Amino acid sequence: MTEAPIRFRIGIDVGGTFTDVVLIDNATGDVSVSKVLNRQDDRAETVADAVSCLLDRTGVTAGEIGWISHGTTIATNAVLERKGAKTALITNRNFRDILEIGRFARPAELIYRIHQDKPPPLVPRHLRLGVACRIDRRGEVVTELDNSDLEAAIATIADEGVESVAVCFLFSFLNPVHEEQVGERLRAALPGLDIVLSSEVLREFREFPRTSTTVFAAYVAPVLRAYISGLLARLAERGIARPLYVFQSSGGVATPEIVMRNPALTMLSGPAGAVVGAAEICGRAGYRDLITMDIGGTSLDTCLIGGSVAETATTREIDMFPIAIPMLDVHTIGAGGGSVVRVDEVGRIGIGPESMGARPGPACYGLGGDRATLTDINLLMGLIDPDGFANGEVPLDRSLAEAVVEREVAAPLSVDLFAAAAGVFRVATSQIAEAIRTVTTERGSDPRDYALVAFGGGGPLHAAAVARELGIGRIVVPRHPGLFSARGIATADFAHDYIQSILRPVADMRPDEAIAGMEILLRRAAADLDAEGIPSDCRELSHAFDLRYVGQTTEITVPVQGGAELLQEGFRAVAARFHRLHERLYSYSVPEEPVELVNLRLHAVGRVGTLPLPAMGSEAIGAAPVGERAVLLPAGGSLRPVPVYRRDRLAPGDSIAGPALVEEPSSTTVVLEFMTAEVDSFGNLVLGSDSGGENS
């Protein structure tokens, strides 16, 4: 019997509450989905069961699967919950307190809390071990590695039962010889230990971020390795032995072997999947300037997309410690469905960041949750069908929601139940709108110039109210919004980023010196793409320089055409581009000031092919409600009957006048008064203001 031809790919997104799995037909672009509640005790088993059930339901065999792409919050949760490996740090003698010292600037949230301490470092002081050695700022050896210090450190690591070691020496980004020597000695003395070298994780100057990033990577390495190994074993037990690729925060996938060189690459990767999906899928449908609004079980994630290209960042903080890795610039706040609603001592409503997660979850889950959450509020307002939530996976109990909201919100505010629910919804709308202003208005963009694309289980519930508050005229709700992250992960290309610090004024450099550094990065990229089997004609390589005026402390990333540009024009064209970008970002430039080259960057992409996105025609069949439900609209007042539509019964060209609810297995879209919702030719639900109504 011959094996079936490879035809499908799978995308997996393991969130804080649910695991989402999508199965995509490479030939047609058809999508099948599955959403299951997480088992906190064994996430790998949850994922394997979800994949197996989806294959059984669709009749697809394991042999027809080409590959599996997987995004997860395992690494992030390990840090936030302090459930990572027992980790040691080896660094230069007398520099072991860099994690405690950090930066001089106090974090914004602690400026007025002078008695509050920062969270403790991931490595306690007795496991931060100093070793005598020194590389200078030119990359030359000043002091050789002290073997007696290293032997003492190895003995401490063995005695303490350490599981993972981070190694970070001064100026190792210029010369990694001492880090490599330590790595060799550790592997020989303590086989099986996870060892992470800063020179392999981040070849960039600035000691604190480099040390912090290396420690993060070491702290989560054993956790991530165990999870991936366990998942592969459980999939194999079910006859699914296909390549597994890991989704990264930068928006691309890589093999587990490459990711394990720097496990910090998976930090915050889950939210990035939906951004990739929005840029690709919505962009091909004609929506290229977007604000993403992803509301899941634990958080709201938002990102700005201009011309189908998402904004990026090179550093983020978790628990006030920096992680310096390339990533999509996703802004996150605690405003998910499971976020806890509270009333403080002066009667102010707050939502999040604490979340009830999957278990016990919101009170209405009936699994023991005893705190009011945003899901309880949406259920009381009639916005959620208690029997159809998460495709019926989790039946909801309205009486439990009523009891907890009455006790936790209505009674402290001395208002009735529905006034309390409407008040919480308005606060949630304000918090979400403020998060969107952070990625738009605060960075010089007007949210009214963009469409709001809403996904996640809760995004379509809140999108209309948020858009109205921000003055946004168009909302796009893609198909399967509750599983959009998994869909984006399934369609992601391979992607890798490489960096090398230089720190020299461009006036002191010859073009061939920069080109030599660029060639080193190109060789590293070629080795990784070769290992992943990416054909040469599917590779895209883009160079950039981090530049600044001499004396500045921050850089601007400037695209560079490659070595040919430098050979032809030297640094003139690149410097001119820097001055223009500086003018645009900061409203001034100083062309007569010397410019410094700080870092070389290379972004390497391995294209995996674009999936079909077939148009669905334009034959309207006439939208008809399947019933109605008593709903408390966000403006408040009393319950009123609102028509309910099934999304799978709507065709391109169909139009719905608000107020209305449009239900589908993974979410519900709220259409407010004076709004219309139309289905476009790609199946997206597009909401806009009625020309004769409010905000028209």
XYZ file of C-alpha atoms in Angstrom:
696
model
C 0.000 0.000 0.000
C 1.511 3.349 -1.041
C 1.556 6.276 1.354
C -0.862 9.148 0.641
C 0.756 12.231 -0.915
C 1.749 15.053 1.415
C -0.963 17.649 1.172
C -1.610 19.273 4.549
C 0.127 21.375 7.181
C -0.793 21.881 10.832
C -0.507 25.011 12.999
C -0.670 24.849 16.796
C -1.024 27.690 19.291
C -0.806 26.752 22.969
C -2.292 29.693 24.857
C -2.848 30.291 28.530
C -6.379 28.850 28.475
C -6.970 26.961 25.222
C -4.906 25.010 22.708
C -5.850 25.793 19.111
C -5.055 23.518 16.163
C -5.677 24.239 12.477
C -5.311 21.859 9.545
C -4.760 23.560 6.170
C -5.032 21.976 2.741
C -2.016 23.178 0.740
C -3.854 22.700 -2.541
C -7.121 24.488 -1.781
C -6.416 26.600 1.300
C -9.365 24.981 3.121
C -9.082 25.135 6.901
C -10.290 22.713 9.581
C -10.016 23.706 13.239
C -10.066 22.370 16.784
C -10.031 24.210 20.132
C -9.571 22.370 23.445
C -9.234 23.445 27.068
C -5.665 23.060 28.328
C -4.648 20.378 30.761
C -2.302 22.271 33.047
C -0.586 19.088 34.223
C 0.448 17.956 30.724
C 0.377 20.459 27.863
C 2.098 18.024 25.467
C -0.692 15.493 25.991
C -3.286 18.212 25.343
C -1.632 19.127 22.042
C -1.185 15.530 20.882
C -4.808 14.684 21.691
C -6.061 17.783 19.874
C -4.046 16.969 16.745
C -5.104 13.323 16.779
C -8.786 14.190 17.215
C -8.664 16.728 14.380
C -7.115 14.169 12.011
C -9.718 11.577 13.001
C -12.553 14.067 12.458
C -11.336 15.147 9.022
C -10.211 11.715 7.826
C -6.702 12.999 7.063
C -3.928 10.456 7.637
C -0.602 11.162 9.324
C 1.179 10.439 6.047
C -0.591 13.338 4.353
C 0.879 15.866 6.801
C 3.913 17.734 5.498
C 4.912 19.544 8.666
C 3.681 20.902 11.977
C 4.385 24.473 13.129
C 4.034 25.111 16.837
C 3.804 28.329 18.862
C 3.766 28.156 22.627
C 3.845 30.255 25.784
C 5.743 27.521 27.651
C 8.943 29.603 27.934
C 7.167 32.835 28.902
C 5.036 31.101 31.531
C 8.098 29.374 32.995
C 9.641 32.806 33.634
C 6.499 34.533 34.906
C 5.623 31.645 37.223
C 9.272 31.044 38.211
C 9.018 27.389 37.146
C 12.164 27.210 35.033
C 15.306 25.180 35.615
C 17.761 25.646 38.464
C 20.249 27.905 36.703
C 23.776 29.152 37.358
C 25.623 32.072 35.771
C 29.364 32.090 35.066
C 30.749 35.568 34.386
C 33.842 37.699 35.008
C 35.092 37.890 38.559
C 33.526 40.859 40.419
C 30.763 41.215 37.817
C 28.282 38.650 39.142
C 25.881 41.317 40.470
C 25.065 42.787 37.057
C 21.605 41.169 37.229
C 20.917 42.972 40.513
C 22.396 46.305 39.461
C 20.691 46.411 36.067
C 20.146 49.892 34.722
C 20.364 53.147 36.611
C 16.858 54.179 35.497
C 14.073 52.934 37.718
C 11.191 51.225 35.862
C 8.204 53.523 35.292
C 5.911 51.392 37.448
C 8.277 51.786 40.421
C 9.124 55.492 40.163
C 6.690 56.436 42.926
C 6.995 53.152 44.846
C 10.360 53.685 46.467
C 9.866 50.855 48.976
C 8.952 48.231 46.371
C 11.716 45.989 45.120
C 12.188 44.663 41.619
C 11.415 40.978 41.098
C 14.403 38.804 42.058
C 16.747 37.639 39.276
C 16.267 34.162 37.836
C 19.687 33.165 39.238
C 20.238 33.576 43.005
C 23.468 35.235 44.109
C 25.148 32.055 45.383
C 24.829 30.558 41.880
C 26.293 33.610 40.135
C 29.915 32.547 39.891
C 32.868 34.791 39.020
C 35.872 33.520 37.055
C 39.038 35.517 36.387
C 39.505 36.291 32.655
C 39.261 39.397 30.502
C 38.777 40.443 26.885
C 39.224 44.147 26.123
C 37.105 46.450 23.950
C 39.150 45.546 20.869
C 38.484 41.823 21.354
C 42.039 41.096 22.534
C 42.825 38.796 25.468
C 44.068 40.762 28.495
C 43.806 38.002 31.134
C 43.656 34.307 30.310
C 40.943 32.105 31.791
C 41.815 31.063 35.374
C 41.482 27.267 35.496
C 41.307 27.081 39.296
C 38.383 29.540 39.361
C 36.615 27.520 36.679
C 37.146 24.218 38.531
C 35.673 25.780 41.672
C 32.668 26.995 39.703
C 32.140 23.546 38.163
C 32.291 21.959 41.614
C 29.646 24.367 42.931
C 27.405 23.663 39.940
C 27.694 19.906 40.523
C 27.124 20.149 44.289
C 24.067 22.411 43.902
C 22.327 20.159 41.355
C 22.198 22.911 38.733
C 20.314 21.975 35.539
C 21.389 24.788 33.217
C 24.283 27.257 33.000
C 24.459 30.681 31.379
C 27.947 31.895 30.423
C 28.478 35.599 29.735
C 31.840 37.409 29.726
C 32.679 41.026 28.960
C 33.297 41.717 25.258
C 32.650 38.099 24.294
C 30.615 39.456 21.377
C 33.979 40.452 19.864
C 35.967 37.398 20.947
C 34.158 34.329 22.357
C 37.293 32.306 23.133
C 36.821 32.225 26.917
C 33.125 31.382 26.693
C 33.925 28.547 24.301
C 36.584 27.203 26.667
C 34.120 27.250 29.568
C 31.486 25.521 27.449
C 33.910 22.727 26.508
C 34.964 22.167 30.134
C 31.383 22.109 31.378
C 30.288 19.602 28.731
C 33.195 17.342 29.575
C 32.705 17.544 33.346
C 28.899 17.550 33.505
C 27.385 15.862 30.430
C 23.662 16.395 30.047
C 23.809 19.928 31.424
C 22.180 22.668 29.311
C 24.843 25.275 28.519
C 24.021 28.619 26.892
C 26.815 30.958 25.749
C 26.085 34.663 25.260
C 28.278 34.641 22.148
C 25.831 32.170 20.565
C 22.715 33.927 21.847
C 23.462 37.619 21.343
C 26.632 39.023 19.750
C 25.723 42.529 20.797
C 27.224 45.043 23.169
C 25.552 46.272 26.383
C 26.427 43.953 29.214
C 23.161 43.905 31.173
C 20.750 43.054 28.323
C 23.195 40.444 26.975
C 23.578 38.793 30.376
C 19.842 38.966 31.068
C 18.943 37.452 27.685
C 21.460 34.630 28.142
C 20.086 33.864 31.602
C 16.519 33.788 30.263
C 17.584 31.347 27.564
C 19.362 29.080 30.051
C 16.489 29.246 32.556
C 13.901 27.952 30.062
C 16.142 25.622 28.014
C 15.504 22.393 30.000
C 11.769 23.183 30.231
C 11.442 23.788 26.498
C 13.614 20.781 25.623
C 11.533 18.473 27.826
C 8.289 19.816 26.381
C 9.385 19.419 22.748
C 10.742 15.910 23.401
C 7.550 14.930 25.189
C 5.369 16.322 22.413
C 7.328 14.508 19.710
C 7.045 11.244 21.659
C 3.291 11.631 22.164
C 2.732 12.470 18.504
C 4.814 9.454 17.493
C 2.687 7.224 19.748
C -0.292 8.321 17.661
C 1.507 7.595 14.407
C 2.282 11.261 13.672
C 6.018 11.403 13.011
C 6.348 14.583 10.962
C 8.815 17.486 11.160
C 7.986 19.845 14.030
C 8.983 23.480 13.646
C 8.920 26.001 16.479
C 7.436 29.456 16.013
C 9.561 32.395 17.213
C 8.798 35.887 18.475
C 10.153 37.321 15.218
C 7.267 35.805 13.260
C 9.054 32.858 11.631
C 9.631 29.187 12.372
C 12.844 27.239 12.872
C 13.880 23.694 13.653
C 13.964 22.748 17.348
C 17.739 22.282 17.102
C 18.252 25.884 16.001
C 15.760 27.264 18.525
C 17.460 25.394 21.378
C 20.654 27.382 20.722
C 18.665 30.355 22.022
C 15.375 29.328 23.663
C 14.673 32.993 24.426
C 13.548 33.220 20.775
C 10.242 31.613 21.811
C 9.433 34.293 24.386
C 6.128 35.985 23.485
C 5.845 33.889 20.315
C 2.144 33.080 20.651
C 0.816 36.618 20.013
C 3.146 36.981 17.019
C 1.347 34.180 15.158
C -1.845 36.152 14.789
C 0.077 39.196 13.542
C 1.691 37.069 10.823
C -1.744 35.763 9.863
C -3.248 39.248 9.741
C -0.437 40.660 7.591
C -0.610 37.730 5.160
C -4.276 36.775 4.971
C -5.885 40.190 5.452
C -3.250 41.820 3.255
C -4.073 39.524 0.344
C -7.750 40.370 0.828
C -6.919 44.064 0.369
C -6.521 45.250 3.985
C -2.888 46.322 4.280
C -2.914 48.964 7.035
C -4.145 47.280 10.182
C -4.266 47.431 13.952
C -4.422 43.900 15.321
C -6.597 43.234 18.359
C -6.161 39.727 19.751
C -8.123 38.923 22.914
C -7.576 35.435 24.270
C -8.074 33.824 27.639
C -5.404 35.772 29.512
C -4.432 38.913 27.595
C -5.035 41.485 24.900
C -2.266 41.736 22.287
C -2.104 44.551 19.754
C 0.336 45.423 16.966
C 0.514 47.956 14.128
C 0.802 46.746 10.521
C 1.591 49.196 7.732
C 1.566 48.064 4.112
C 1.238 44.418 5.268
C 4.493 44.745 7.257
C 4.273 44.454 11.041
C 6.187 46.771 13.356
C 9.219 45.122 14.954
C 11.306 45.640 18.078
C 14.717 44.440 19.244
C 14.120 44.258 22.985
C 11.321 43.670 25.482
C 11.117 43.283 29.226
C 9.649 40.446 31.268
C 9.448 41.104 35.002
C 11.590 44.219 34.435
C 14.485 42.233 32.938
C 15.358 42.881 29.272
C 15.298 40.259 26.534
C 17.227 41.506 23.512
C 15.931 39.458 20.593
C 14.255 40.531 17.344
C 10.490 40.256 17.666
C 7.230 41.581 16.328
C 6.335 44.663 18.348
C 3.260 43.280 20.112
C 1.954 45.299 23.063
C 0.251 43.189 25.736
C -2.041 43.994 28.655
C -4.041 41.750 30.989
C -7.505 42.106 29.452
C -8.418 38.601 28.344
C -11.523 36.572 28.964
C -10.106 35.074 32.148
C -8.765 38.396 33.498
C -9.955 39.074 37.027
C -12.344 41.976 37.613
C -11.887 43.766 40.919
C -13.164 46.853 42.730
C -10.621 48.676 44.888
C -11.144 50.470 48.179
C -12.225 53.732 46.517
C -14.660 52.091 44.077
C -12.522 51.942 40.946
C -13.002 48.990 38.602
C -9.827 47.227 37.456
C -9.385 44.353 35.001
C -6.301 42.105 35.048
C -3.428 41.494 34.858
C -4.226 38.513 37.099
C -6.026 35.754 35.202
C -7.953 32.682 36.268
C -6.449 30.734 33.351
C -7.976 27.487 32.126
C -8.440 25.907 35.537
C -10.269 26.871 37.591
C -11.059 29.523 34.978
C -13.933 32.027 35.127
C -16.690 31.283 37.644
C -19.117 30.392 34.836
C -16.892 27.458 33.799
C -18.097 25.624 36.901
C -14.584 24.354 37.660
C -14.171 26.096 40.998
C -13.359 29.642 39.934
C -14.515 32.151 42.566
C -13.428 35.466 41.018
C -15.355 37.616 38.545
C -13.792 37.722 35.064
C -14.459 39.388 31.727
C -16.017 36.173 30.413
C -18.519 36.223 33.290
C -19.399 39.806 32.356
C -19.896 38.987 28.663
C -22.091 36.027 29.588
C -24.305 38.174 31.842
C -24.677 40.759 29.075
C -25.957 38.043 26.735
C -23.038 38.466 24.326
C -22.018 34.792 24.684
C -24.173 31.720 24.080
C -23.676 29.564 27.202
C -24.167 26.366 25.188
C -21.933 27.278 22.240
C -18.858 28.727 23.966
C -15.602 27.379 22.438
C -17.672 25.232 20.077
C -19.475 23.708 23.042
C -16.244 22.471 24.671
C -16.982 24.455 27.838
C -20.690 24.829 28.800
C -21.196 27.998 30.840
C -23.309 28.410 33.991
C -25.010 31.825 34.092
C -26.074 31.486 37.741
C -22.457 31.136 38.865
C -21.530 34.270 36.912
C -24.427 36.195 38.458
C -23.404 35.204 41.971
C -19.741 36.137 41.611
C -20.378 39.453 39.810
C -22.985 40.413 42.393
C -20.558 39.696 45.242
C -17.336 41.008 43.674
C -18.595 44.007 41.676
C -22.234 45.026 42.121
C -22.314 44.928 45.945
C -19.095 46.937 46.470
C -20.367 49.556 43.996
C -23.941 49.536 45.388
C -25.448 49.093 41.918
C -27.588 46.419 40.315
C -26.134 43.480 38.433
C -26.622 44.869 34.919
C -25.239 48.299 35.780
C -22.170 46.557 37.191
C -21.740 44.455 34.032
C -22.119 47.449 31.722
C -19.635 49.424 33.823
C -17.027 46.676 33.647
C -17.491 46.393 29.875
C -16.904 50.144 29.469
C -13.734 49.944 31.584
C -12.516 47.027 29.457
C -13.213 49.072 26.323
C -11.196 51.969 27.733
C -8.255 49.733 28.704
C -8.150 48.108 25.260
C -8.408 51.480 23.512
C -5.544 52.811 25.614
C -3.391 49.820 24.643
C -4.092 50.553 20.973
C -3.154 54.207 21.481
C 0.201 52.976 22.796
C 1.068 51.404 19.423
C -0.502 54.198 17.344
C -0.957 57.695 18.788
C 2.055 57.505 21.108
C 4.224 56.556 18.115
C 2.921 59.170 15.730
C 0.194 57.195 13.924
C -3.506 58.038 13.809
C -5.660 54.954 14.547
C -8.346 56.361 12.245
C -6.027 55.718 9.288
C -6.147 51.959 9.916
C -8.653 49.132 9.940
C -9.065 47.210 13.179
C -8.670 43.458 12.643
C -10.206 41.531 15.543
C -9.515 37.933 16.468
C -9.003 35.642 19.403
C -12.089 34.386 21.172
C -12.803 37.817 22.668
C -11.629 40.213 19.947
C -14.870 40.260 17.923
C -16.878 40.703 21.143
C -15.172 43.996 21.980
C -14.060 45.328 18.598
C -17.115 47.441 17.783
C -17.062 49.298 21.109
C -13.296 49.858 20.914
C -13.466 51.090 17.309
C -16.223 53.520 18.216
C -14.160 54.934 21.080
C -11.101 55.387 18.838
C -13.007 56.678 15.814
C -11.895 53.747 13.644
C -14.211 53.388 10.661
C -13.619 49.775 9.603
C -13.388 46.483 11.504
C -12.299 43.229 9.853
C -13.163 39.908 11.491
C -11.473 37.054 9.587
C -12.825 33.536 9.395
C -12.102 31.330 12.438
C -11.056 34.336 14.555
C -10.669 32.295 17.735
C -7.947 30.212 16.076
C -6.268 32.931 14.042
C -2.915 32.651 15.839
C -2.690 28.965 14.987
C -3.549 29.779 11.377
C -0.802 32.392 11.203
C 1.698 29.966 12.716
C 0.761 27.341 10.108
C 1.516 29.742 7.252
C 4.740 31.252 8.658
C 8.017 31.145 6.742
C 11.361 30.127 8.213
C 13.132 33.172 9.634
C 16.418 33.872 11.415
C 18.125 37.011 12.666
C 21.849 37.570 13.131
C 23.705 40.456 14.730
C 27.282 41.539 15.304
C 28.333 44.632 17.240
C 31.050 46.841 15.681
C 31.036 50.212 17.554
C 33.149 52.369 15.238
C 32.590 55.744 13.547
C 31.907 55.172 9.863
C 34.576 57.746 9.029
C 37.159 55.346 10.517
C 35.944 52.308 8.555
C 36.587 51.015 5.091
C 33.625 49.492 3.222
C 35.435 46.158 2.928
C 35.617 45.914 6.751
C 31.831 46.135 7.034
C 31.433 43.756 4.086
C 33.683 41.198 5.829
C 31.400 41.304 8.885
C 28.335 40.952 6.676
C 29.897 37.884 5.008
C 30.277 36.195 8.413
C 26.564 36.680 9.097
C 25.733 35.383 5.616
C 27.685 32.175 6.267
C 25.806 31.615 9.533
C 22.489 32.143 7.766
C 23.428 29.782 4.937
C 24.327 27.050 7.426
C 20.951 27.321 9.187
C 18.900 27.464 5.983
C 20.868 24.506 4.592
C 20.062 22.525 7.747
C 16.376 23.313 7.236
C 16.464 22.245 3.596
C 15.502 25.631 2.139
C 16.294 25.798 -1.613
C 18.495 28.697 -2.677
C 15.741 30.234 -4.812
C 13.428 30.394 -1.760
C 15.828 32.451 0.363
C 15.533 36.182 1.016
C 18.333 38.026 2.803
C 18.119 41.617 4.014
C 20.916 43.612 5.648
C 20.663 46.551 8.027
C 22.993 48.737 10.090
C 22.245 50.121 13.547
C 23.524 53.700 13.371
C 23.641 56.684 15.724
C 25.346 60.015 16.098
C 28.579 59.668 18.069
C 27.692 60.201 21.712
C 24.079 59.021 21.459
C 22.872 56.047 23.516
C 20.172 54.769 21.133
C 20.381 53.593 17.532
C 18.214 53.605 14.427
C 18.093 50.512 12.228
C 18.779 51.518 8.622
C 18.226 49.102 5.694
C 21.298 48.427 3.537
C 21.185 47.045 0.007
C 24.195 44.813 0.651
C 27.901 44.849 -0.010
C 27.451 46.141 -3.562
C 26.021 49.416 -2.262
C 28.991 49.944 0.054
C 31.505 49.184 -2.688
C 29.848 51.672 -5.047
C 29.047 54.532 -2.683
C 30.855 53.833 0.569
C 28.840 54.861 3.612
C 27.425 58.035 2.027
C 24.057 56.616 0.937
C 23.570 54.716 4.199
C 24.427 57.791 6.290
C 22.047 59.941 4.232
C 19.302 57.379 4.845
C 20.083 57.543 8.581
C 19.768 61.344 8.644
C 16.365 61.150 6.907
C 15.087 58.512 9.341
C 16.355 60.532 12.304
C 14.490 63.567 10.975
C 11.289 61.583 10.589
C 11.468 59.965 14.035
C 12.772 62.870 16.104
C 11.922 65.920 13.933
C 15.595 66.911 13.508
C 18.860 65.664 12.040
C 22.471 66.867 12.220
C 24.189 65.880 8.932
C 27.440 67.541 9.939
C 27.781 65.311 13.042
C 29.810 62.059 12.793
C 27.820 58.827 12.532
C 28.732 55.629 14.356
C 28.112 52.070 13.148
C 26.917 50.088 16.165
C 25.626 46.752 14.838
C 25.446 44.749 11.638
C 22.137 42.915 11.188
C 20.969 40.203 8.816
C 17.414 38.932 8.485
C 17.192 35.622 6.610
C 13.877 34.194 5.398
C 13.143 30.800 3.896
C 9.876 30.981 1.969
C 7.594 27.955 2.229
C 5.088 28.951 -0.433
C 1.876 30.951 -0.333
C -1.328 29.093 0.342
C -4.358 29.676 -1.860
C -6.827 32.244 -0.574
C -9.744 31.609 -2.885
C -12.440 34.211 -3.339
C -15.894 32.986 -2.384
C -17.874 34.704 -5.130
C -20.323 37.538 -4.596
C -23.729 35.879 -4.558
C -25.644 37.156 -1.544
C -28.211 34.666 -0.278
C -29.936 37.057 2.106
C -28.860 37.116 5.724
C -31.543 35.704 8.014
C -31.303 35.436 11.806
C -31.503 32.006 13.406
C -33.115 33.473 16.529
C -32.686 36.254 19.024
C -31.254 36.695 22.502
C -31.771 39.147 25.323
C -28.658 41.354 25.289
C -27.386 44.237 27.384
C -25.644 46.483 24.867
C -22.411 48.198 25.972
C -24.141 51.579 26.296
C -26.069 50.153 29.259
C -29.766 50.330 30.035
C -31.787 47.122 30.117
C -31.847 43.821 28.289
C -33.333 43.961 24.804
C -33.924 41.309 22.140
C -31.157 41.233 19.518
C -31.145 39.042 16.385
C -28.556 36.267 16.239
C -26.970 35.163 12.948
C -24.875 32.104 12.171
C -21.714 33.033 10.314
C -21.640 29.790 8.315
C -25.020 30.775 6.862
C -23.740 34.092 5.511
C -22.428 34.459 1.976
C -20.323 37.165 0.296
C -22.457 40.240 -0.281
C -24.766 39.595 2.674
C -25.283 42.621 4.926
C -26.526 42.860 8.518
C -27.727 45.976 10.316
C -26.903 46.378 13.981
C -27.573 45.714 16.714
C -26.902 42.052 16.031
C -24.751 39.099 17.067
C -22.922 36.920 14.540
C -21.963 33.582 16.089
C -19.448 30.966 14.993
C -17.755 28.105 16.870
C -14.705 30.087 18.025
C -16.172 33.530 18.733
C -19.095 35.955 18.524
C -19.021 39.283 16.684
C -21.019 42.125 18.248
C -22.505 44.575 15.745
C -23.599 47.747 17.547
C -26.413 50.120 16.698
C -25.737 52.370 13.680
C -23.277 49.790 12.323
C -23.499 47.348 9.444
C -21.633 44.102 8.898
C -20.968 42.818 5.383
C -19.294 39.647 4.131
C -16.552 40.330 1.582
C -15.505 38.042 -1.264
C -12.902 36.301 0.941
C -15.357 35.512 3.732
C -14.195 38.286 6.082
C -16.863 40.024 8.132
C -16.362 43.775 7.653
C -18.038 46.199 10.066
C -18.519 49.901 9.456
C -20.693 52.774 10.611
C -24.113 53.158 9.040
C -24.097 56.352 6.974
C -27.110 57.673 8.813
C -26.107 56.831 12.351
C -23.764 57.668 15.141
C -20.131 58.429 14.205
C -20.993 58.453 10.506
